[in-house]
XYZ file of C-alpha atoms in Angstrom:
623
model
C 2.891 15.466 13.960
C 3.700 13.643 17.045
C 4.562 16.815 19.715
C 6.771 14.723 22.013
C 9.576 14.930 19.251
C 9.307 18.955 19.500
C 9.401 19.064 23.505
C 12.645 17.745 24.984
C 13.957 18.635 28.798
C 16.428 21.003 27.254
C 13.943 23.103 26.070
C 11.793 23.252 29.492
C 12.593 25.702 32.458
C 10.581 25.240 35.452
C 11.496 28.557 36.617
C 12.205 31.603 34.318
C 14.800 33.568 35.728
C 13.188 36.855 33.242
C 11.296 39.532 34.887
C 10.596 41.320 31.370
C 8.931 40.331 28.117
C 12.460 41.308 27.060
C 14.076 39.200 29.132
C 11.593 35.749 29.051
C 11.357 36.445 25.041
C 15.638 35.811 25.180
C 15.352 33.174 27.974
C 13.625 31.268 25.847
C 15.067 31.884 22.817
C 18.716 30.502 24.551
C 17.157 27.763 25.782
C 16.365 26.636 22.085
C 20.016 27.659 20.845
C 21.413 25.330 23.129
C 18.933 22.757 22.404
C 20.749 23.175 18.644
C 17.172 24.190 17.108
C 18.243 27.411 15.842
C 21.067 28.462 12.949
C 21.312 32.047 13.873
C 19.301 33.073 17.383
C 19.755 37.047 16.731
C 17.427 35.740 13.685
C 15.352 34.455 15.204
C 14.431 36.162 18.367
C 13.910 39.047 16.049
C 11.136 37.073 13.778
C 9.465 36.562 17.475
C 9.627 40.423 17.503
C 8.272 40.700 13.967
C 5.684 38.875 15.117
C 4.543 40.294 18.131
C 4.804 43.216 16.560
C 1.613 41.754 14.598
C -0.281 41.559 17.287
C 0.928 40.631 21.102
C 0.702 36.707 21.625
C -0.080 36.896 25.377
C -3.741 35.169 26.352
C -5.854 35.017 29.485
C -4.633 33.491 32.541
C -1.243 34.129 32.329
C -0.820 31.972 29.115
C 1.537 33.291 26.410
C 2.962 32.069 23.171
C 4.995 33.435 20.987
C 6.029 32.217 17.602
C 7.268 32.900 14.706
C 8.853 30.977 11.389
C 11.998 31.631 10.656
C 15.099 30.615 8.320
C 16.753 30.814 11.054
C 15.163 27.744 12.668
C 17.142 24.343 11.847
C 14.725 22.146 13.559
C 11.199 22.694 14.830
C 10.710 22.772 18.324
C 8.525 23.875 21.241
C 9.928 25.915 24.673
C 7.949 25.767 27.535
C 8.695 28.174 30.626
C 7.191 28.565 33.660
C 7.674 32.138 35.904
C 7.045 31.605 39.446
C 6.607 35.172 40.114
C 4.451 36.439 36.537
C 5.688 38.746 34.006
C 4.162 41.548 32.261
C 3.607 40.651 28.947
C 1.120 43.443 27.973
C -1.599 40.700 27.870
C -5.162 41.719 27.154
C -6.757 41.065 30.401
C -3.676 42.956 31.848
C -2.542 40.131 34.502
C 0.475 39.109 34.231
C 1.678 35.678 32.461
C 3.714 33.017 33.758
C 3.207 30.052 31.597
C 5.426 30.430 28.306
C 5.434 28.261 25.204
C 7.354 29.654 22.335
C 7.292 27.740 18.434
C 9.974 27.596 16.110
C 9.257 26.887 12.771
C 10.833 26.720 9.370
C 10.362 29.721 7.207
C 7.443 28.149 4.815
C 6.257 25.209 6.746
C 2.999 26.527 7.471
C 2.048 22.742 8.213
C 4.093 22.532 11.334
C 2.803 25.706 12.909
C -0.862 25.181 12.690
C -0.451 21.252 13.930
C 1.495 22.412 16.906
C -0.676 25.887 17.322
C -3.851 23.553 17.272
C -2.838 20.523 19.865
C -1.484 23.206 22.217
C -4.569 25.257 21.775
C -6.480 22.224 22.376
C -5.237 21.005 25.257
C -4.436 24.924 27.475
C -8.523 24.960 27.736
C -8.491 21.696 29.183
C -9.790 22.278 33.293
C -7.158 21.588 35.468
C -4.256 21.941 32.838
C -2.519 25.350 33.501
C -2.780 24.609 37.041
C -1.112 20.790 36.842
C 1.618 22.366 34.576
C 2.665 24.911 37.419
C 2.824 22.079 40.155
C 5.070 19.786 38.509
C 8.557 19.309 40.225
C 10.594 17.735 37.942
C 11.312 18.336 33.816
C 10.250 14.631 33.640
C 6.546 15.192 35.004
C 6.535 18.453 33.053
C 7.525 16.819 29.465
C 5.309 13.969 30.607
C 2.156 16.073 31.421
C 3.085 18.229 27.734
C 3.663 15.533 25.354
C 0.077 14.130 26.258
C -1.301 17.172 24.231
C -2.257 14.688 21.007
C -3.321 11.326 22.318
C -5.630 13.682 24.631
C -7.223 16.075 22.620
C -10.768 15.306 22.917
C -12.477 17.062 20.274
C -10.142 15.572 17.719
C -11.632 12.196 15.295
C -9.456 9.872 14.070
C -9.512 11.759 10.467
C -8.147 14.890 12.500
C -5.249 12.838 13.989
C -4.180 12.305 10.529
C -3.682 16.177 11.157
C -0.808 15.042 12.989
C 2.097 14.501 10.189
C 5.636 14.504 10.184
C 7.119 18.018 9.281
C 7.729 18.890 5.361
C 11.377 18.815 4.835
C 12.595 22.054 2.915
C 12.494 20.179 -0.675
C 9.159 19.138 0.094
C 8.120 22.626 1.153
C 9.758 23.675 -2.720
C 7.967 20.783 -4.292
C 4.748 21.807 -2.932
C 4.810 25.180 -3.818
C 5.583 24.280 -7.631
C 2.753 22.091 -7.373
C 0.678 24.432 -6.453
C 2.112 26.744 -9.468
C 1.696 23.970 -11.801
C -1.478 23.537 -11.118
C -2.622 27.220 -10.894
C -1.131 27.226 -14.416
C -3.308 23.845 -15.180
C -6.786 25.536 -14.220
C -6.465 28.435 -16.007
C -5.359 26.263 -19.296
C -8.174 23.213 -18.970
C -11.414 25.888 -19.803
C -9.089 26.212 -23.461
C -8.190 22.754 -23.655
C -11.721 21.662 -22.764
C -13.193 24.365 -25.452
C -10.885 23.642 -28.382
C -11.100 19.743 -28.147
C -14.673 19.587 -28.455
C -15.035 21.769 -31.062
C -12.059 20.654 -33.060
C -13.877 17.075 -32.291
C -17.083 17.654 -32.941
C -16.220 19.070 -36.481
C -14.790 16.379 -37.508
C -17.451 13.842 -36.570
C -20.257 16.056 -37.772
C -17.892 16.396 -41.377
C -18.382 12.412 -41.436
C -14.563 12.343 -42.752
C -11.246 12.098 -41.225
C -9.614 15.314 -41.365
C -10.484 18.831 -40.638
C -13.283 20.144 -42.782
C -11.778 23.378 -44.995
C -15.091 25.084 -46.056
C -18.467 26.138 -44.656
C -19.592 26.905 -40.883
C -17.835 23.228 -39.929
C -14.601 24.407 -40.855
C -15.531 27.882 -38.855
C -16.197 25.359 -35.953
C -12.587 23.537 -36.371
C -10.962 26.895 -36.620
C -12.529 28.078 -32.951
C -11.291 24.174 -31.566
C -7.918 24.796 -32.967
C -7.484 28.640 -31.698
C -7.869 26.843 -28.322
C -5.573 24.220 -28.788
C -3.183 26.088 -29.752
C -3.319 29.094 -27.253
C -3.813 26.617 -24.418
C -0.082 26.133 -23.941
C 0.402 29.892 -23.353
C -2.259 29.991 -21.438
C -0.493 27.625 -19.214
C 3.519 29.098 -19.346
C 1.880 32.436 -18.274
C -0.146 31.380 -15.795
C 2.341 29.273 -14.193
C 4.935 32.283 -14.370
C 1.655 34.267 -12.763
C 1.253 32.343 -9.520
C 4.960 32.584 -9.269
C 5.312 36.813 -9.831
C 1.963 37.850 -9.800
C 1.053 40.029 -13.269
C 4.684 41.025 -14.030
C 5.221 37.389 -14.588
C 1.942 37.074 -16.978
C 3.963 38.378 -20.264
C 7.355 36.960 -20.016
C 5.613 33.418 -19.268
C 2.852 33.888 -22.083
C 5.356 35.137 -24.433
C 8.161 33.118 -23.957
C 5.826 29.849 -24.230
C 4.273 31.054 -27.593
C 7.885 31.178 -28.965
C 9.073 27.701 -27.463
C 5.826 26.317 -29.062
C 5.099 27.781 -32.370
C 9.098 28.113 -32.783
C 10.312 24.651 -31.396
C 7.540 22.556 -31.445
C 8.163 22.171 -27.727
C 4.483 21.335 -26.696
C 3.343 21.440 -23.704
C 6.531 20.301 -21.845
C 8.246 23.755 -23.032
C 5.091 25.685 -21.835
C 5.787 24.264 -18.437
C 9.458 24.465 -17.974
C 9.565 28.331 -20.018
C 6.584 29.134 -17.247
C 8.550 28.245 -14.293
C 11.519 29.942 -15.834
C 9.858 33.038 -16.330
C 8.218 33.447 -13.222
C 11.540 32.450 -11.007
C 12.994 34.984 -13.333
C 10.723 38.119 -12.387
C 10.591 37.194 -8.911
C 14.419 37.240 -8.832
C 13.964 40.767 -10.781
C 11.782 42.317 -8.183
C 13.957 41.739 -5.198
C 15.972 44.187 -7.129
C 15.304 47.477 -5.243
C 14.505 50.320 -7.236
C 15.172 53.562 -6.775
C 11.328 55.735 -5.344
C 11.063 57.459 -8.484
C 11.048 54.313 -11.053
C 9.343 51.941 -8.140
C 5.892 52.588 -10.041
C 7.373 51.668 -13.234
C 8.264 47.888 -11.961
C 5.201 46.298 -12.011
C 3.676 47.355 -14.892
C 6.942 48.362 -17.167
C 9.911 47.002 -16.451
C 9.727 43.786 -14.914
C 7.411 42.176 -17.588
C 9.913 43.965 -20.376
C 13.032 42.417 -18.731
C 11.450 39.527 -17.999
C 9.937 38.836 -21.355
C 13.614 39.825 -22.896
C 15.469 37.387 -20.659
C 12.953 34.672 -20.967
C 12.642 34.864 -24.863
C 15.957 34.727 -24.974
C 16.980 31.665 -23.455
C 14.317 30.009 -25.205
C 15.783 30.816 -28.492
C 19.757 30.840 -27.440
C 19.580 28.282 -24.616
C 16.651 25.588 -23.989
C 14.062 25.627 -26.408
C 15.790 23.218 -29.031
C 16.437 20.493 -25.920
C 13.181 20.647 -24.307
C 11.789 20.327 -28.605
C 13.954 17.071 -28.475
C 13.055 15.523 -25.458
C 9.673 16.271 -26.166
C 10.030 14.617 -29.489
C 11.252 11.731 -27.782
C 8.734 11.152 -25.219
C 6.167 11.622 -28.290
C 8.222 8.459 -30.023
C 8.235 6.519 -26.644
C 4.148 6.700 -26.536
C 3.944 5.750 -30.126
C 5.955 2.999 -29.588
C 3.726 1.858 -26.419
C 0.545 1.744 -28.086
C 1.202 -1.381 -29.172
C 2.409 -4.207 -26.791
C 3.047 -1.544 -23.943
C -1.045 -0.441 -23.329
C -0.938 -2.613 -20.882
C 1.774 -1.664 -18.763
C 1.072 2.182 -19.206
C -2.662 1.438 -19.142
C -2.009 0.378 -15.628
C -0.110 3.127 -14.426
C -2.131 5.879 -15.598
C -5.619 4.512 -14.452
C -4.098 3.304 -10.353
C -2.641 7.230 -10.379
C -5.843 8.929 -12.447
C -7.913 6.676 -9.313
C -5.708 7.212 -6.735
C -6.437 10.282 -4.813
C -9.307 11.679 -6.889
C -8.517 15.108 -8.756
C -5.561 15.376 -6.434
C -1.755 15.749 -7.183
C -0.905 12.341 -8.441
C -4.261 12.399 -10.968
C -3.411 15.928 -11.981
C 0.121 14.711 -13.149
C -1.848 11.305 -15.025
C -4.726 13.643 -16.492
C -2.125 16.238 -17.391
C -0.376 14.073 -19.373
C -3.137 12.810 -21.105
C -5.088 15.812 -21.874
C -2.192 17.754 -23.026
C -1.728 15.052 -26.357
C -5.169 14.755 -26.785
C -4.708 16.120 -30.406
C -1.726 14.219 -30.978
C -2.479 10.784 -28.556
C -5.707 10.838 -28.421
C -5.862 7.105 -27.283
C -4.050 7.943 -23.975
C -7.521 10.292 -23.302
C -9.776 7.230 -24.315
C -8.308 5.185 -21.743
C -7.886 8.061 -18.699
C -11.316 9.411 -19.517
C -12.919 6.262 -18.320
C -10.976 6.089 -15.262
C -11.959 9.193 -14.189
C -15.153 8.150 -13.828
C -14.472 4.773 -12.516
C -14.142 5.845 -8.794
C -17.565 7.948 -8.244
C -19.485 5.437 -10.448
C -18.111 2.543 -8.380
C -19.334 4.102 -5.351
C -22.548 5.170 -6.470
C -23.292 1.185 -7.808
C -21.747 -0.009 -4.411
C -24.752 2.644 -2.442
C -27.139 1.120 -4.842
C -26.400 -3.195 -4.749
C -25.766 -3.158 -1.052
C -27.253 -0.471 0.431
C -26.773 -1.961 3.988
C -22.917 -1.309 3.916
C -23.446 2.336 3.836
C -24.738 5.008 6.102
C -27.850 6.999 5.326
C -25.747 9.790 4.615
C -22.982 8.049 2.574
C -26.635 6.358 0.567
C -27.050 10.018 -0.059
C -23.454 11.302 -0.808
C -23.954 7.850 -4.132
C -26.395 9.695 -5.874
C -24.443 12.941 -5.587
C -21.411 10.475 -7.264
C -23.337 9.343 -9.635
C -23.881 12.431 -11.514
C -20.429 13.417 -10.802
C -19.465 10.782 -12.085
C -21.366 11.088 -15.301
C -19.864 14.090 -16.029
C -16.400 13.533 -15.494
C -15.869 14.573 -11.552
C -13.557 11.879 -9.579
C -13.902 13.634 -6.557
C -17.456 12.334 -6.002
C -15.443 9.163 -4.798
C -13.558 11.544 -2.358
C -16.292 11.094 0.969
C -16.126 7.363 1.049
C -12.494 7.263 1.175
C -12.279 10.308 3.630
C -14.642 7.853 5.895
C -13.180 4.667 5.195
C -9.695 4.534 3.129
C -8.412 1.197 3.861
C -11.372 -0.340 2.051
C -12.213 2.370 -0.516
C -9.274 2.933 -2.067
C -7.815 -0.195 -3.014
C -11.090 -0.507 -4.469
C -11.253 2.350 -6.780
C -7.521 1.967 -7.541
C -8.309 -1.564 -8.912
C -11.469 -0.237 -11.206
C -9.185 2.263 -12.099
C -6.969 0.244 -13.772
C -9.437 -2.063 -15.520
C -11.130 0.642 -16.597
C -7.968 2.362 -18.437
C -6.763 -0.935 -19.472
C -9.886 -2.203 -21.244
C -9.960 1.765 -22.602
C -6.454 1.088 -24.219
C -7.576 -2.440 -25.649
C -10.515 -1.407 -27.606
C -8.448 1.540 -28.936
C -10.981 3.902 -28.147
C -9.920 7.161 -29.157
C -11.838 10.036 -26.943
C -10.895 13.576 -28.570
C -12.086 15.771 -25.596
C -9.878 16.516 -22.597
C -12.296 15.518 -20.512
C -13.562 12.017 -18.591
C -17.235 10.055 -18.172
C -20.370 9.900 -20.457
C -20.719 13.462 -21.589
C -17.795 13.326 -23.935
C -19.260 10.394 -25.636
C -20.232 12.433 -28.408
C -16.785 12.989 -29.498
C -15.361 9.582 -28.707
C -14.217 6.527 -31.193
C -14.781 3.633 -30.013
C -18.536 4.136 -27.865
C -18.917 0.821 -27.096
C -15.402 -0.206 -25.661
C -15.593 2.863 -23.654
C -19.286 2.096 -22.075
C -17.744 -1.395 -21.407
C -14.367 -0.037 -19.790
C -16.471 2.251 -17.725
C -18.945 -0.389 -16.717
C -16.662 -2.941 -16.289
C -14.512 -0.265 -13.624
C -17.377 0.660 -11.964
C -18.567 -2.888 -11.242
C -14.864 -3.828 -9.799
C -14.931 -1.178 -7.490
C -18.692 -1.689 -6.546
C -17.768 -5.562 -6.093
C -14.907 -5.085 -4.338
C -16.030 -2.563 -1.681
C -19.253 -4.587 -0.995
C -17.016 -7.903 -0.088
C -14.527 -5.628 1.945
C -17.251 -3.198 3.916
C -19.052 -4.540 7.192
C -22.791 -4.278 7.621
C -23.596 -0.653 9.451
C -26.314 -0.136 12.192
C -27.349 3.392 12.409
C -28.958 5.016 15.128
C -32.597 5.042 15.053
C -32.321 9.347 16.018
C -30.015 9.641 12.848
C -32.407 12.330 11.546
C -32.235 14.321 14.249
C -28.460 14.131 13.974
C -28.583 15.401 10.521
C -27.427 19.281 10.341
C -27.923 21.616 7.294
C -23.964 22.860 8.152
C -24.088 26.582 6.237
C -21.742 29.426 6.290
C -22.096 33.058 7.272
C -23.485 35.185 5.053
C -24.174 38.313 6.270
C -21.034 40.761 6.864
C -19.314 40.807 9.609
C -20.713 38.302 11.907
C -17.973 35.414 11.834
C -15.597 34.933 14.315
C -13.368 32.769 11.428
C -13.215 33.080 8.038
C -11.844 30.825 5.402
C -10.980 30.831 1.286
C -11.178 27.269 -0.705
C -10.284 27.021 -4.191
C -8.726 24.187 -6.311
C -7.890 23.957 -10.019
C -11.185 22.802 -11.562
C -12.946 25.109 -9.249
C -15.838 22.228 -8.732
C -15.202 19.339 -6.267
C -12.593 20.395 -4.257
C -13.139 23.976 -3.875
C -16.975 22.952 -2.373
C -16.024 19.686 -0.207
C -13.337 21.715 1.490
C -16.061 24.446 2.474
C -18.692 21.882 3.047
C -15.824 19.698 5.862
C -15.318 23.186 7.346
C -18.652 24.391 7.779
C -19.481 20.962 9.335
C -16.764 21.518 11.782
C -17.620 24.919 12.885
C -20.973 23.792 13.395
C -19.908 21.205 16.072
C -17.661 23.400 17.563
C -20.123 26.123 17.470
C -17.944 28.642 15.467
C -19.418 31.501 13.331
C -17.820 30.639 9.735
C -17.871 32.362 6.573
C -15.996 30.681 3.798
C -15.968 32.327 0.433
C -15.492 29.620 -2.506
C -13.442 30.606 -5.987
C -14.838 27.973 -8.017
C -15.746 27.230 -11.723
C -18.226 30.293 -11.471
C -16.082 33.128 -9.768
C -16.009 34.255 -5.927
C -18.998 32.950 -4.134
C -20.130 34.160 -0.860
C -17.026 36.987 -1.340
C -15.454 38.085 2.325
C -15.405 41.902 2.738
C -13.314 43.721 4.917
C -15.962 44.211 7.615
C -15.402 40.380 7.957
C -11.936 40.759 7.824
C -12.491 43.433 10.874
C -14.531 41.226 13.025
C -12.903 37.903 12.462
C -9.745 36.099 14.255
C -8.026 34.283 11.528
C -8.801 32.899 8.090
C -7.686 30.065 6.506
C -6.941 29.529 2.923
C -7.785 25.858 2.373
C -6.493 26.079 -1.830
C -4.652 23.975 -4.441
C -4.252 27.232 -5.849
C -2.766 30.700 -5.706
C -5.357 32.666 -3.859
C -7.659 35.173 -5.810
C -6.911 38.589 -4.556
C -4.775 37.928 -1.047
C -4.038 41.463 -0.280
C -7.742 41.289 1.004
C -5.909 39.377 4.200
C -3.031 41.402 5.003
C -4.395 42.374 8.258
C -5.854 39.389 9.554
C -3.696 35.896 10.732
C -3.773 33.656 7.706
C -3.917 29.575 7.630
C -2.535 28.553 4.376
C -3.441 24.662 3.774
C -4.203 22.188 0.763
C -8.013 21.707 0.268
C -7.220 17.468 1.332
C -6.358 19.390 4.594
C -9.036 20.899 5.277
C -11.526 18.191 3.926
C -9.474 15.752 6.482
C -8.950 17.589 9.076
C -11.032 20.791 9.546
C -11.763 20.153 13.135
C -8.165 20.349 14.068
C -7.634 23.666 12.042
C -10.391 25.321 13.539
C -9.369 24.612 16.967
C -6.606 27.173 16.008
C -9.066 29.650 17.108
C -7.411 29.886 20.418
C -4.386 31.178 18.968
C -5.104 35.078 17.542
């Protein structure tokens, strides 16, 4: 985010007529009303008083900032006072503050407060800067001197600049939360998906015949693969309506998807829209206040029976017929394309399945694949190899040219390699964190050839699931070694011929850190929670950026991971006790939150926290 849009000379006073927290808290407040940043201001300056309720936002020498996000705030902004004669603010050190910026931000846009937090943060421990601020004479040299604070933030890489984005606008904000939903929903579905397929597939190929076998232990087998595949799409309406409404939501969603599939043959298109119908549903039901005496029953009684009620419902009286036809439709479209269209689709789904590496736009590609696997199985055969394609490119590129790399990106290739191998994209993700411009076109481009030659050799892959180690249960082995191989050796090629030669500093291995976390109790001064749907790559790269961070800032960190295998390294509340601040760095709803609600929370993606970790733990200044 670039601050000097958030500073203007409306919204600086040079000398704060307040002689009150009262009275500078209002000052301030006005000043923003008539800068037209606020909707309601009787809103808002009571959110500032929510939040310094919290905890009181005045600092050491004479620094104080209050903030809060509000609905009531129309456009984020920054107000900077100055109070020639000090107020008392009840600060800790009990002197009396005189420098004032107050944030406004949107109600939701958690991105915008922790961008602004950090650069201000950054640059109040600068020497000199408090002091420079209080001599200015003019609003000129005082928005001058303030919207410096990002081009002079010293501790901040050009990967933490990137940090620095333009606000989410309110649909954005909505679109990113029912990403996050969907793909809460996704991880919880993929261990049944992953499960059913391979069974179901592996049944079939050990039967030596087409069909499903229908006696002895390999029909046993098929029935386990199809209990999965067919519970998956529950799994994934509940779960959806879960992250929405917490556990009231978890029947209505489950239930209401069971009867949209196994009624309407909506697949997994109903599961999704009867999940985020339920869950809206519930959370609309629980702002219903109830009276003290029933309040016990909501939770565990009357929301999920409502829900469930409501949500069934409309899925037999309302929607589930249209969302059956449009998904019989879609169905027809594919069918069509696997002729003469492969090529076209083949295209689109391996550039997004490549493009940002188990993020958003490869969970929609992947999604859409492994949801047909036992209906389209082709569209699997072709995304499975580009999975693969981006981590295998990069580990070939470490390998044939060595001298383009860094010791520790030779290092982070054999790590992608295996990743790779078994179906893990985000192997690829530390190159392009270190070098996009280069890196991704690159793995974009094997992407594509790899789905493409995938399509043309009609490889069929029957598991849900990319790289080598669903070979087993793929038709077609040898087009989809050659797709993958052929990928790989694009992006390999293509990165060598774009990448520079790199000199490396003789001292490199004494540069070389072993960046861990905290693990005894309550010895961190931050904490932080990553999790992402898989629970593999991006849960541990966004733990491994920010312990690398708070080693070079020399910050006590303890970040618990909820990965693949449960909570790792679990915070307890004698953490939560000593700590500042903890950041949830998740693509996901957050296991067990109520663990946090007495500490200052960061709630970021796990990209920003792999990007940028050094500009979110420079929030530290900001209890």
């Amino acid at each position: 985010m670039d601050i000097t849009n958030l500073i203007e000379p409306e919204t600086i006073c040079l000398n704060l007529k307040a002689q009150t927290k009262d009275e500078a808290l209002k000052e301030l407040v006005d000043m923003l009303d008539a800068a037209g940043k606020l909707t309601n201001k009787s809103q808002f300056l009571a959110d500032i008083w929510k939040r310094e309720g919290i905890g009181n936002t005045g600092f050491d020498e004479g620094i104080a900032i209050p903030h809060a996000k509000s609905s009531a705030v129309a456009q984020p902004a920054v107000a900077v006072g100055i109070s020639r004669k000090g107020i008392d603010y009840g600060a800790d050190d009990g002197e009396l503050s005189d420098v004032f910026f107050m944030l406004a931000s949107p109600d939701g846009d958690d991105h915008h407060h922790i961008e602004v937090l950090a650069q201000i943060s950054t640059k109040i421990i600068e020497d000199g800067f408090v002091g420079r601020l209080k001599a200015v004479q003019t609003l000129e040299e005082a928005r001058e001197l303030l919207t410096d604070i990002q081009s002079s933030s010293p501790d901040l890489g050009v990967s933490d600049l990137a940090f620095a984005a333009a606000p989410l606008s309110p649909w954005a904000q909505k679109l990113a939360r029912m990403k996050e939903h969907l793909l809460f929903g996704t991880s919880h579905m993929i261990p049944f998906i992953v499960a059913g397929g391979v069974l179901l597939s592996l049944s079939v190929m050990i039967s030596g015949h087409g069909g499903v076998p229908t006696e002895g232990i390999l029909a046993d087998i098929a029935q386990m693969g199809i209990a999965g595949l067919t519970l998956f799409t529950a799994v994934l309406g509940g779960y959806i309506a879960y992250s929405i409404a917490d556990k009231p939501g978890l029947a209505p969603g489950m239930l209401g998807s069971w009867i949209a599939v196994s009624h309407y043959n909506t697949g997994f298109l109903g599961a999704i829209v009867v999940g985020f119908f339920a869950g809206y549903v519930v959370w609309l039901l629980k702002k219903i206040q109830l009276p003290d005496s029933m309040s016990s029953l909501g939770s565990i009684f009357i929301y999920p029976l409502v829900g469930t009620f409501i949500t069934c419902g409309a899925v037999m009286w309302v929607i589930g017929a249209p969302i059956a036809s449009a998904m019989t439709t879609m169905n027809d479209v594919l069918t069509g394309m696997a002729g003469s269209g492969k090529m076209m689709l083949g295209t689109v789904l391996g550039a997004m399945t490549a493009f940002d590496m188990g993020g958003p736009i490869n969970k929609v590609a992947t999604l859409f694949a492994q949801t047909q696997v036992n209906t389209q199985p082709w569209l699997m055969g072709g995304v499975g190899i580009a999975i693969c394609t981006p981590p295998l490119g990069m580990a070939l590129a470490t390998f044939l040219s060595p001298h383009k790399f860094k010791r520790d990106e030779r290092e982070a290739g054999k790590a992608a390699g295996i990743m790779g191998m078994i179906g893990i994209s985000e192997g690829a993700i530390p190159f392009a964190a270190g070098d996009p411009a280069r890196v991704l076109p690159a793995i974009v481009v094997g992407g594509i050839v790899g789905n493409v030659i995938g399509f043309m050799f009609h490889v069929l892959n029957h598991a849900p699931w990319g790289g080598w180690i669903v070979l087993p249960v793929v038709d077609g082995k040898i087009g989809y070694i050659i797709g993958t191989i052929a990928g790989a050796l694009t992006t390999a090629l293509i990165v060598i011929a774009l990448k520079k030669t790199v000199t490396e500093d003789e001292n490199y291995s004494h540069l070389s850190q072993a960046y861990t976390s905290v693990k005894g109790e309550g010895e961190a001064d931050v904490l932080a929670v990553t999790s992402c749907p898989s629970g593999v790559a991006h849960t541990f790269l966004a733990a491994k950026s920010l312990e690398k961070a708070a080693c070079a800032l020399g910050i006590k960190l303890k970040v618990e991971t909820q990965g693949a295998n449960g909570i790792i390294n679990r915070i307890t509340e004698k953490d939560i006790a000593k700590a500042k601040f903890v950041i949830f760095a998740h693509d996901v709803a957050i296991k067990e939150p109520e663990r946090f609600q007495k500490i200052k929370v960061i709630d970021v993606s796990t990209k920003d926290a792999m990007l940028n970790a050094t500009a979110l733990l420079h929030a530290k200044r900001i209890p």
